[in-house]
CSV table of C-alpha atoms in Angstrom, one decimal:
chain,number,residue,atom,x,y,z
A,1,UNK,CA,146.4,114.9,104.3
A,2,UNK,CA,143.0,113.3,105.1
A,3,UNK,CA,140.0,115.7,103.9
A,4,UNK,CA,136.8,115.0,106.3
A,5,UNK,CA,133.8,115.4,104.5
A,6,UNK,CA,130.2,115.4,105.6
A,7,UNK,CA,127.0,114.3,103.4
A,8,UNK,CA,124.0,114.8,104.4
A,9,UNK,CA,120.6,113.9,103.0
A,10,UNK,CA,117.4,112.7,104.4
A,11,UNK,CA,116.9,108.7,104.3
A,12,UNK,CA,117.6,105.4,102.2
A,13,UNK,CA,114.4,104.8,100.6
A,14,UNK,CA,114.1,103.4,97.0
A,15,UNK,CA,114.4,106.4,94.6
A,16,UNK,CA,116.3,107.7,91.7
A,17,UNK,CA,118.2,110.6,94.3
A,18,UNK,CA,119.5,107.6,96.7
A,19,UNK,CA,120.6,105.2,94.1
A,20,UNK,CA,122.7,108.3,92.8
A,21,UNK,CA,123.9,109.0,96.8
A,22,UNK,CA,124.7,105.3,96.6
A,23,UNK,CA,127.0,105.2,93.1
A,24,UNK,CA,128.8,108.5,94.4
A,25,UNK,CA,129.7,106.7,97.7
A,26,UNK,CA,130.9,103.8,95.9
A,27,UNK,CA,133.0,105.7,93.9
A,28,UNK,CA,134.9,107.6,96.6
A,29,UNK,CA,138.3,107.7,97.2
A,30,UNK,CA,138.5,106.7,101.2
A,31,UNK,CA,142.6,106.9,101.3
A,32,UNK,CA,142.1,110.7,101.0
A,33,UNK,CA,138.6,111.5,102.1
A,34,UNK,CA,137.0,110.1,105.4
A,35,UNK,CA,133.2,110.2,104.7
A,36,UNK,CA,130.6,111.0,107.5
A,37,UNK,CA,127.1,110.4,106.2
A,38,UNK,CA,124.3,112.4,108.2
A,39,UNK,CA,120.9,110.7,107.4
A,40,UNK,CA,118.3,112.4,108.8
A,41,UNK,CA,116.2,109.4,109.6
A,42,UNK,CA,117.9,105.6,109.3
A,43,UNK,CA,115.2,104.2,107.5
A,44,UNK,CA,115.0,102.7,103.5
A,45,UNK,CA,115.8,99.4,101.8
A,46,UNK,CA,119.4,100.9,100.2
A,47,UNK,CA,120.5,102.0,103.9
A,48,UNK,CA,122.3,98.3,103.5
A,49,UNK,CA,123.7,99.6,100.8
A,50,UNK,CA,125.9,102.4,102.7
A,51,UNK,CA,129.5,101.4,101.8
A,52,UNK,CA,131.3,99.9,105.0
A,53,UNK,CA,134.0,102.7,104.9
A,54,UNK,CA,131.5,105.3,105.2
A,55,UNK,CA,131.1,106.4,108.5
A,56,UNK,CA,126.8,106.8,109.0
A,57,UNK,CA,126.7,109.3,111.8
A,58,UNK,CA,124.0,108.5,114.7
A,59,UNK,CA,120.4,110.0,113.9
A,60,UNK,CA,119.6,113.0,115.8
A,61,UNK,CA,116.1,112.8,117.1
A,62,UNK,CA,114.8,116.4,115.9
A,63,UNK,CA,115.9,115.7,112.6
A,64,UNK,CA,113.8,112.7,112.2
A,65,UNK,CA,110.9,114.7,112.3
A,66,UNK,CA,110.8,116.1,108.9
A,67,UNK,CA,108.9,113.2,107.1
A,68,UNK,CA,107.1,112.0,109.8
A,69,UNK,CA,103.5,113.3,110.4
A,70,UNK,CA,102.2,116.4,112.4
A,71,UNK,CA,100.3,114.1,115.0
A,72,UNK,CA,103.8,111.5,114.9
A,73,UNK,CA,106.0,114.6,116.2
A,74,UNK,CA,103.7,115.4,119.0
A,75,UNK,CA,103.3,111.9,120.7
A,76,UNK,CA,108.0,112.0,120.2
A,77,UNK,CA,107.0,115.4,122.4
A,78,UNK,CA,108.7,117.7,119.9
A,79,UNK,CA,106.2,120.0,120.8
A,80,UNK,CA,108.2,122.8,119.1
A,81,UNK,CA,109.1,121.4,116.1
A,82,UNK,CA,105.5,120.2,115.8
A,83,UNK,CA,104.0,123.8,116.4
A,84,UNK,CA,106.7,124.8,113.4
A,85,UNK,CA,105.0,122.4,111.5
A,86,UNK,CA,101.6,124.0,112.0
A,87,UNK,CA,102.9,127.4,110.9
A,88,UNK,CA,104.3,126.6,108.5
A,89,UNK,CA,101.7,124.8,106.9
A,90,UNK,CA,99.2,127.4,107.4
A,91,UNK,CA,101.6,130.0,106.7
A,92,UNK,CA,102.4,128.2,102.9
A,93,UNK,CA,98.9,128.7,102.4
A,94,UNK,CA,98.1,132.2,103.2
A,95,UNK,CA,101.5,134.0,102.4
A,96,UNK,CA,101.6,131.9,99.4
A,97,UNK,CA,98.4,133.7,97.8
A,98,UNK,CA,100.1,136.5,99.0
A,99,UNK,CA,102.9,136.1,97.0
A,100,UNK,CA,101.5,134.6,94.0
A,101,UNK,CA,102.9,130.9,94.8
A,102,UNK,CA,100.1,129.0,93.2
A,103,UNK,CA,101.8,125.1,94.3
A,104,UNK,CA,102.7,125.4,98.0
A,105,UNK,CA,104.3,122.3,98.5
A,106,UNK,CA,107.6,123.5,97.8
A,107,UNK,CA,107.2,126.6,99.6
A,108,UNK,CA,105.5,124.9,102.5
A,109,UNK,CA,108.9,122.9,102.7
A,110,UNK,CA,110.9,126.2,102.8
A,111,UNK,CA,109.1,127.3,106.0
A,112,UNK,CA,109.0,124.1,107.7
A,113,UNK,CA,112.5,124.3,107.7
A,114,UNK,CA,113.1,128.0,108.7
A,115,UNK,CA,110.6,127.9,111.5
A,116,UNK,CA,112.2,124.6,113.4
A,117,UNK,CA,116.0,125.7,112.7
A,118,UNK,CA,116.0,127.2,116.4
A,119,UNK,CA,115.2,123.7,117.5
A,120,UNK,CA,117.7,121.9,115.8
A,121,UNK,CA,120.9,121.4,116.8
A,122,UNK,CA,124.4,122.4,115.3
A,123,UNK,CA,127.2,119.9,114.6
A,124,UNK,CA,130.1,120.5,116.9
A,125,UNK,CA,132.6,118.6,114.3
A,126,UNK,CA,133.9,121.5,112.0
A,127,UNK,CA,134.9,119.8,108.3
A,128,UNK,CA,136.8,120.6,105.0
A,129,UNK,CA,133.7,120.3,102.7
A,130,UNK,CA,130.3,119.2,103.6
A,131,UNK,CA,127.8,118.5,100.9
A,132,UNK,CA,123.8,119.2,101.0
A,133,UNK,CA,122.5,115.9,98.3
A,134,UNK,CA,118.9,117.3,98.6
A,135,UNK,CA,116.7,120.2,98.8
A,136,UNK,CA,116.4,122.0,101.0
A,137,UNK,CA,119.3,122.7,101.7
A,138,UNK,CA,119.3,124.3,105.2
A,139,UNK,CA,121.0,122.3,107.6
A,140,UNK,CA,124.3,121.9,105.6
A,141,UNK,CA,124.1,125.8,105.5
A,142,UNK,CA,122.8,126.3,108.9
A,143,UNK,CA,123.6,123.6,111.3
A,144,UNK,CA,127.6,122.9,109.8
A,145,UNK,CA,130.2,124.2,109.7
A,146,UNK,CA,133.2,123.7,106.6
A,147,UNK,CA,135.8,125.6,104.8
A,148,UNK,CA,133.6,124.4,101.5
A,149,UNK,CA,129.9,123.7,101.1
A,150,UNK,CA,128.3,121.9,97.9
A,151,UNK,CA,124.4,121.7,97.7
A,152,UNK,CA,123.3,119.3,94.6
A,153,UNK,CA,120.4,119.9,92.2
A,154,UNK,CA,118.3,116.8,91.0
A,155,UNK,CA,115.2,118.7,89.3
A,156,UNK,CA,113.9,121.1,87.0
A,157,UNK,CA,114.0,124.2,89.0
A,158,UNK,CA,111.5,125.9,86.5
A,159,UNK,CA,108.7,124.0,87.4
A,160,UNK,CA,109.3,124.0,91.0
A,161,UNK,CA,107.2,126.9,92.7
A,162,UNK,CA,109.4,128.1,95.3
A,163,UNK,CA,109.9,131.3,97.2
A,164,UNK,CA,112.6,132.6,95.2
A,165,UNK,CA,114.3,135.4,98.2
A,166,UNK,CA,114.2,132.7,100.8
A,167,UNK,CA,115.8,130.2,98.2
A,168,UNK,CA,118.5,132.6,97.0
A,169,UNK,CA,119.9,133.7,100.7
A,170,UNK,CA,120.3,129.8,101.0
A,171,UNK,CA,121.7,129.1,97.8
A,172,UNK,CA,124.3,132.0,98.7
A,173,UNK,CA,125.7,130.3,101.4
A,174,UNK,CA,126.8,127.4,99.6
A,175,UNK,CA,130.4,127.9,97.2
A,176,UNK,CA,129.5,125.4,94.9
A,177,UNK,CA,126.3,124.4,93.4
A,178,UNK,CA,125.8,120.6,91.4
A,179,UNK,CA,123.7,120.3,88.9
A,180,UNK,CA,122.9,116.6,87.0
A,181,UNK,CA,123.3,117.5,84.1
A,182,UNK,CA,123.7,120.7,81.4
A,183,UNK,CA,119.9,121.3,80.9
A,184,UNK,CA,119.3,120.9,84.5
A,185,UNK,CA,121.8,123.8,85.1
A,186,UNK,CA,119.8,126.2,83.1
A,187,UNK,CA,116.7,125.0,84.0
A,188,UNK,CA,118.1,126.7,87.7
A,189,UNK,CA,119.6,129.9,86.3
A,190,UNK,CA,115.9,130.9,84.3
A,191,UNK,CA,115.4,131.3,88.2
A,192,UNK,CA,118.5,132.1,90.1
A,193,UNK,CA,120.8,133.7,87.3
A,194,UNK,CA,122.9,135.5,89.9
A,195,UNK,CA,124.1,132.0,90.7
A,196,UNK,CA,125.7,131.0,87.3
A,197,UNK,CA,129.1,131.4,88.5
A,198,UNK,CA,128.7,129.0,91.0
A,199,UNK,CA,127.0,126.4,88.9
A,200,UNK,CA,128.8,123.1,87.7
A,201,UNK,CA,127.4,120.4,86.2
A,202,UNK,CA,128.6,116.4,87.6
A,203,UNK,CA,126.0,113.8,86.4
A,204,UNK,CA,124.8,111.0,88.5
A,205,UNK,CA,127.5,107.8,88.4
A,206,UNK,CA,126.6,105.2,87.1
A,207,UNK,CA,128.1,101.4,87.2
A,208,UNK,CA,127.1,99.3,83.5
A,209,UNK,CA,128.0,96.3,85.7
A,210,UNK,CA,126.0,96.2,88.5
A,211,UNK,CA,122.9,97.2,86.9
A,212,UNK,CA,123.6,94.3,84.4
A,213,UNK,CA,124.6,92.0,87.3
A,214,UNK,CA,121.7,93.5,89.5
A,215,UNK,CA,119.3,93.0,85.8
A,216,UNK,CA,120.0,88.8,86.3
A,217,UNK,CA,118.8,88.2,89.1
A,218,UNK,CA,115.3,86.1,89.9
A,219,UNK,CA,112.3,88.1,91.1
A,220,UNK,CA,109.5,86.1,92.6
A,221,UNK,CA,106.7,88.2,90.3
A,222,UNK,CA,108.5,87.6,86.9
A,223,UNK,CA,106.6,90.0,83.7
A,224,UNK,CA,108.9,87.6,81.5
A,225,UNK,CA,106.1,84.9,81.5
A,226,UNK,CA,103.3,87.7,80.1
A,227,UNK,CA,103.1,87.5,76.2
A,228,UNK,CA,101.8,91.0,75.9
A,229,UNK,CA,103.5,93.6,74.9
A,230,UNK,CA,105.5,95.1,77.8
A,231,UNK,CA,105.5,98.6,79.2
A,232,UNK,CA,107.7,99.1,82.2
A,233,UNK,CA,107.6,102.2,84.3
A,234,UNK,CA,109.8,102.8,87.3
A,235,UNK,CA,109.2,106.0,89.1
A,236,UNK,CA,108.0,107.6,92.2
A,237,UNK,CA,103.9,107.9,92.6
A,238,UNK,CA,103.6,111.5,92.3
A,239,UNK,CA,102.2,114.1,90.1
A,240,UNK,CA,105.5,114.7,88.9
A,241,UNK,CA,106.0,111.4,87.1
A,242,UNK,CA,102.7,111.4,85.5
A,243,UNK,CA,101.2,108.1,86.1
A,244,UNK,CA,98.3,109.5,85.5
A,245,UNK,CA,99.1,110.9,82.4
A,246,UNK,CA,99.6,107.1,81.5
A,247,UNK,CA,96.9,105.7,82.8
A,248,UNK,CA,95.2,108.1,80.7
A,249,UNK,CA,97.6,106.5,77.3
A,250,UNK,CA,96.8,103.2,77.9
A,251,UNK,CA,93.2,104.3,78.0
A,252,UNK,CA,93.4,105.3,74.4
A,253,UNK,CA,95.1,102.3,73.4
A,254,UNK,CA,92.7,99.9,74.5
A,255,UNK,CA,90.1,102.3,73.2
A,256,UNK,CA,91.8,102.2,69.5
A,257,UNK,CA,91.7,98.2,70.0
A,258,UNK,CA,95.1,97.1,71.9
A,259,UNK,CA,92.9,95.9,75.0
A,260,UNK,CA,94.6,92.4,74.9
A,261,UNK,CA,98.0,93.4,73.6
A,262,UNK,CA,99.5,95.4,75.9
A,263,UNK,CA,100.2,95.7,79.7
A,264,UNK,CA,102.2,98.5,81.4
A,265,UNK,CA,103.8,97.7,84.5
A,266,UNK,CA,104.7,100.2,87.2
A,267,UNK,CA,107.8,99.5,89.8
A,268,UNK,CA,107.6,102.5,92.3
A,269,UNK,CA,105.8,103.4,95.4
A,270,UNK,CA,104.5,107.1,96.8
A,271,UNK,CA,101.5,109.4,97.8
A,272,UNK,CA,99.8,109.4,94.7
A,273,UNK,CA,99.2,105.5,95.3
A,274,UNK,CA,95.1,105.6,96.1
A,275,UNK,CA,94.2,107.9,93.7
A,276,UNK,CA,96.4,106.5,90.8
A,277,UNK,CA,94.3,102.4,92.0
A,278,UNK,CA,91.0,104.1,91.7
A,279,UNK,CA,91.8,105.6,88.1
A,280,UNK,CA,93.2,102.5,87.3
A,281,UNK,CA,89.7,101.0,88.1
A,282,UNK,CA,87.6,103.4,86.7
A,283,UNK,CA,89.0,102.9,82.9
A,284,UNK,CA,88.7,99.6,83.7
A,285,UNK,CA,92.2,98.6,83.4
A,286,UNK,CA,92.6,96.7,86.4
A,287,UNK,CA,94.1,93.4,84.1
A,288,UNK,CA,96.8,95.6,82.2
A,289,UNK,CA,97.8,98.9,84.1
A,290,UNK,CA,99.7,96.5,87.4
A,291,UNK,CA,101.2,98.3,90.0
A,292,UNK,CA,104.0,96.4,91.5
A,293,UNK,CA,105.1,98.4,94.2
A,294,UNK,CA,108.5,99.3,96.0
A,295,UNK,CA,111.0,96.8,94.5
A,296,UNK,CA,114.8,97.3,96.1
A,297,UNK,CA,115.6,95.4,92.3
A,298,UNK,CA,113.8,97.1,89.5
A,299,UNK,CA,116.8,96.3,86.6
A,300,UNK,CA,115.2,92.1,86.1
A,301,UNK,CA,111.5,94.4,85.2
A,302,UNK,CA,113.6,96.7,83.0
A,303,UNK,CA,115.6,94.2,81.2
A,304,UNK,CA,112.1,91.8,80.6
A,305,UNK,CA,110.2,94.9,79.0
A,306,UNK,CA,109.6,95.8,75.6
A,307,UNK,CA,109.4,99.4,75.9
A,308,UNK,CA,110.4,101.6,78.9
A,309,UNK,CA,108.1,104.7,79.4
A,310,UNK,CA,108.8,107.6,81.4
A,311,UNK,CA,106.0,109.8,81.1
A,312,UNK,CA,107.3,112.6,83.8
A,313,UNK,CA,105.8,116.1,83.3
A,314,UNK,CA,109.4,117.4,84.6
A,315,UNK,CA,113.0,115.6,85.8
A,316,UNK,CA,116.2,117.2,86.3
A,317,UNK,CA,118.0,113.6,85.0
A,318,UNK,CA,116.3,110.7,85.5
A,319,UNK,CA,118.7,107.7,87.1
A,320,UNK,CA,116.3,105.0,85.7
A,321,UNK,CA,116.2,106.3,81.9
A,322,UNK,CA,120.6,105.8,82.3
A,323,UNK,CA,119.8,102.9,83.7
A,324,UNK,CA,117.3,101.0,81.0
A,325,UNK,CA,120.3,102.6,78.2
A,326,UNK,CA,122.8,100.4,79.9
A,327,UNK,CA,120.3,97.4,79.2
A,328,UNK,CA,119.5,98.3,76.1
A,329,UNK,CA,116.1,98.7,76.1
A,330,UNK,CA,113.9,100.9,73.9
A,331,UNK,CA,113.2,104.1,75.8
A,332,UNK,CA,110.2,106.3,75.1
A,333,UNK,CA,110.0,110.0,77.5
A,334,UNK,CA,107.8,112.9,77.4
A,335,UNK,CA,108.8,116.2,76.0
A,336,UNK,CA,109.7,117.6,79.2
A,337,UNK,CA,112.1,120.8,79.7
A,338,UNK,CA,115.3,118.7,80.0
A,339,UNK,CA,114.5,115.8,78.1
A,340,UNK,CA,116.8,116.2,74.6
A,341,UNK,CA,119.8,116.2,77.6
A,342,UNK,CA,119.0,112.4,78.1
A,343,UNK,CA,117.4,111.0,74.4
A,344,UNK,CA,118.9,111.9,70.6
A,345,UNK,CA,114.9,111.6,69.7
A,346,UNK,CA,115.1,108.7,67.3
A,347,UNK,CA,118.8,107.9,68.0
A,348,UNK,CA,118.9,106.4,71.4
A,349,UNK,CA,115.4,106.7,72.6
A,350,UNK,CA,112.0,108.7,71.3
A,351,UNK,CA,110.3,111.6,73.1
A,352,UNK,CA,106.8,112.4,72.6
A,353,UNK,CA,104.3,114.9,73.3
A,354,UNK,CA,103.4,115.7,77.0
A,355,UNK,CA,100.0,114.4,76.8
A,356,UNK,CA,98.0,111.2,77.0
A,357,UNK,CA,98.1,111.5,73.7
A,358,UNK,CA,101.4,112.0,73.1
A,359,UNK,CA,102.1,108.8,75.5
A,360,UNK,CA,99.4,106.6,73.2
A,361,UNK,CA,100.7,108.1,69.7
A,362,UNK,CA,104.6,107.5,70.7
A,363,UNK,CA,103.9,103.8,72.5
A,364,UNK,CA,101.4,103.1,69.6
A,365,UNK,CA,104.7,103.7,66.9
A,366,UNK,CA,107.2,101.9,68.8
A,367,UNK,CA,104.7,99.3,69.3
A,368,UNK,CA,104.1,99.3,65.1
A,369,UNK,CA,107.5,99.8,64.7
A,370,UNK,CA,110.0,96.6,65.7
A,371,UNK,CA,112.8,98.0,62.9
A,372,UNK,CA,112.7,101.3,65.0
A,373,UNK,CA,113.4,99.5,68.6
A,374,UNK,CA,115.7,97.4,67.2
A,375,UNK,CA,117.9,100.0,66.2
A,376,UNK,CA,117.3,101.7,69.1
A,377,UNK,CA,118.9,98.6,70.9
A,378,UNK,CA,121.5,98.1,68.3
A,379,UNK,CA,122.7,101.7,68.9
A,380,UNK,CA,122.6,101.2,73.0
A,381,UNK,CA,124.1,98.1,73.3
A,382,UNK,CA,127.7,99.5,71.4
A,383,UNK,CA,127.6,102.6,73.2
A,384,UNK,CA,130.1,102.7,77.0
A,385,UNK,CA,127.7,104.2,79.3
A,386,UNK,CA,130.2,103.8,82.1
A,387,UNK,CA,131.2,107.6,84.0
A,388,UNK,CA,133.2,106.8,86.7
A,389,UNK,CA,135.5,109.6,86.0
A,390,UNK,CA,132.7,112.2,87.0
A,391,UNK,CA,133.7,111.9,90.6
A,392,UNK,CA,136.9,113.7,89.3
A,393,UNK,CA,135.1,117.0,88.9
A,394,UNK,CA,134.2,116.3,92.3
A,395,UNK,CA,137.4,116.1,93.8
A,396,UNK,CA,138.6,119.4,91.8
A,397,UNK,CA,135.8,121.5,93.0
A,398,UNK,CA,136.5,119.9,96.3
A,399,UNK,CA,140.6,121.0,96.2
A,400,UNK,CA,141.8,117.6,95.9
């Protein structure tokens, strides 16, 4: 018998968590599992993406609210949900010194969603399994209901500054809880340890073929051309990827004398965006530190780089590292909590320090070093990066 499923997760746009959505939809067997997709707004460059036997529910105009400004909800007249939005935002602030929440981002996001749950509406569908793909995780928990519910981890949970109460009476109502990957899964149970039964670990699918198919295509701004020595970057504009921290590297570089040898390019868009241009400008690197923006394509600016550099101060499993293995590309990360789940250090890829100087000394060795990336190509290049069979946990967690 048919199993109904619901997924829900918040939009299309370009971003490591989507392209995941996307490979898991792909992936699905639809001759036992009809697939309802509940996007809270139907907005991004993948939403074309969407498989054609997934059926994308219709967008529910007080769930569209929750990335869209304070002033934007007010001239929709949500005028509840907008007040719930100005409590909460004050409230993040002032309960949050209260209780010792020094980053009240996270914990702002907690209460935005608690205070406007009385405005949303439920779904009247009832399913076999519905799965929450991103935090938080309310409405799944809330708003639907299913014989089983799975809520998905993508981060490092130890960095994340959340209320930990409010995010354990959530986390209980789900039966199953996804983590990307094995470090990922602890990374959650340093804070929710009561949990570990219900912890499993399914990491993001990923297809060799389309990102080598998706890798050959044209692009009209082409890095091939430039002679320098290539850094590619693809990655959200945020604190948590630490642009900065690279802007900072290359600073050092050209300071030790690689000025005219080396140019880092950055696929990616985000909040950080103005700040990250006028840092840019004030080390003066306006020739060789190039923001290029959202790209639907990043794989052709992976496969013309010489070395791709994730300098993130935390990830839970980072799609695009998977990604530049499957092209073979030298990989340099930073030392963050879950890194040695992704890189062997030295084997398949090289982690460094945390640090702007950590970035500089590991680019500056690979850079020194073409023995080292060749080997770290060699070794890529025979490895089967293909996981198709993940979904298979999926379906067993799931009853199938």
């Amino acid at each position: 018998m048919m199993k109904n499923i619901m997924i829900a997760s918040y939009d299309m746009e370009v971003g490591g968590v989507e392209r995941s959505l996307i490979s898991l939809l792909e992936n699905f067997n639809y001759d036992q599992y009809a697939v309802d997709l509940m996007l809270y707004r139907h907005q991004g460059d993948f939403i074309n993406m969407i498989p054609s036997r997934v059926h994308l529910l219709e967008e529910v105009s007080a769930y569209t609210t929750f990335r869209k400004s304070i002033r934007e909800i007010f001239q929709e007249k949500q005028y509840a949900i907008g007040v719930s939005r100005i409590l909460s935002k004050l409230a993040a602030v002032f309960q949050g010194k209260i209780k010792h929440i020094k980053e009240s981002g996270y914990y702002q996001m907690q209460l935005m969603w608690r205070y406007a749950l009385p405005f949303l509406p439920k779904v009247e569908k009832e399913y076999d399994i519905a799965i929450s793909y991103l935090w938080p995780h309310d409405f799944i928990a809330k708003k639907v209901k299913a014989r089983t519910k799975i809520a998905w981890i993508h981060t490092d949970y130890s960095t994340v500054d959340t209320h930990v109460e409010m995010d354990l009476n959530l986390w209980n109502q789900f039966d199953h809880i996804i983590a990307v990957s094995e470090a990922c899964r602890e990374a959650f149970l340093t804070k929710y340890r009561s949990l570990e039964h219900k912890v499993k670990v399914i990491e993001n699918i990923t297809s060799p073929l389309f990102v080598r198919n998706m890798a050959n295509n044209e692009v009209n701004d082409s890095i091939a051309s430039d002679s320098r020595f290539k850094l590619v970057t693809v990655a959200r504009l945020s604190s948590a990827k630490g642009i900065d921290l690279a802007i900072g590297a290359l600073k050092l570089l050209q300071d030790r004398g690689y000025g005219d040898q080396v140019v880092w390019y950055v696929v990616g868009y985000g909040g950080d965006e103005v700040m990250l241009r006028e840092l840019i400008k004030s080390n003066n690197l306006t020739s060789s530190f190039i923001l290029l923006g959202k790209k639907i394509n990043p794989y052709p600016y992976i496969k013309d780089c010489d070395l791709f550099v994730l300098p993130s101060r935390y990830e839970g499993k980072a799609v695009t590292v998977t990604e530049a293995k499957i092209l073979g590309k030298p990989i340099l990360i930073t030392n963050y909590s879950t890194a040695p789940s992704q890189i062997n250090d030295g084997v398949d890829g090289v982690i460094c320090e945390l640090s702007e100087a950590g970035i500089a000394a590991g680019i500056e060795k690979l850079m020194k070093n073409a023995e080292l990336r060749r080997d770290l190509t060699n070794y890529l290049e025979e490895q089967d990066h293909s996981n198709n069979d993940e979904i298979d946990k999926l379906y067993r967690l799931m009853g199938a």
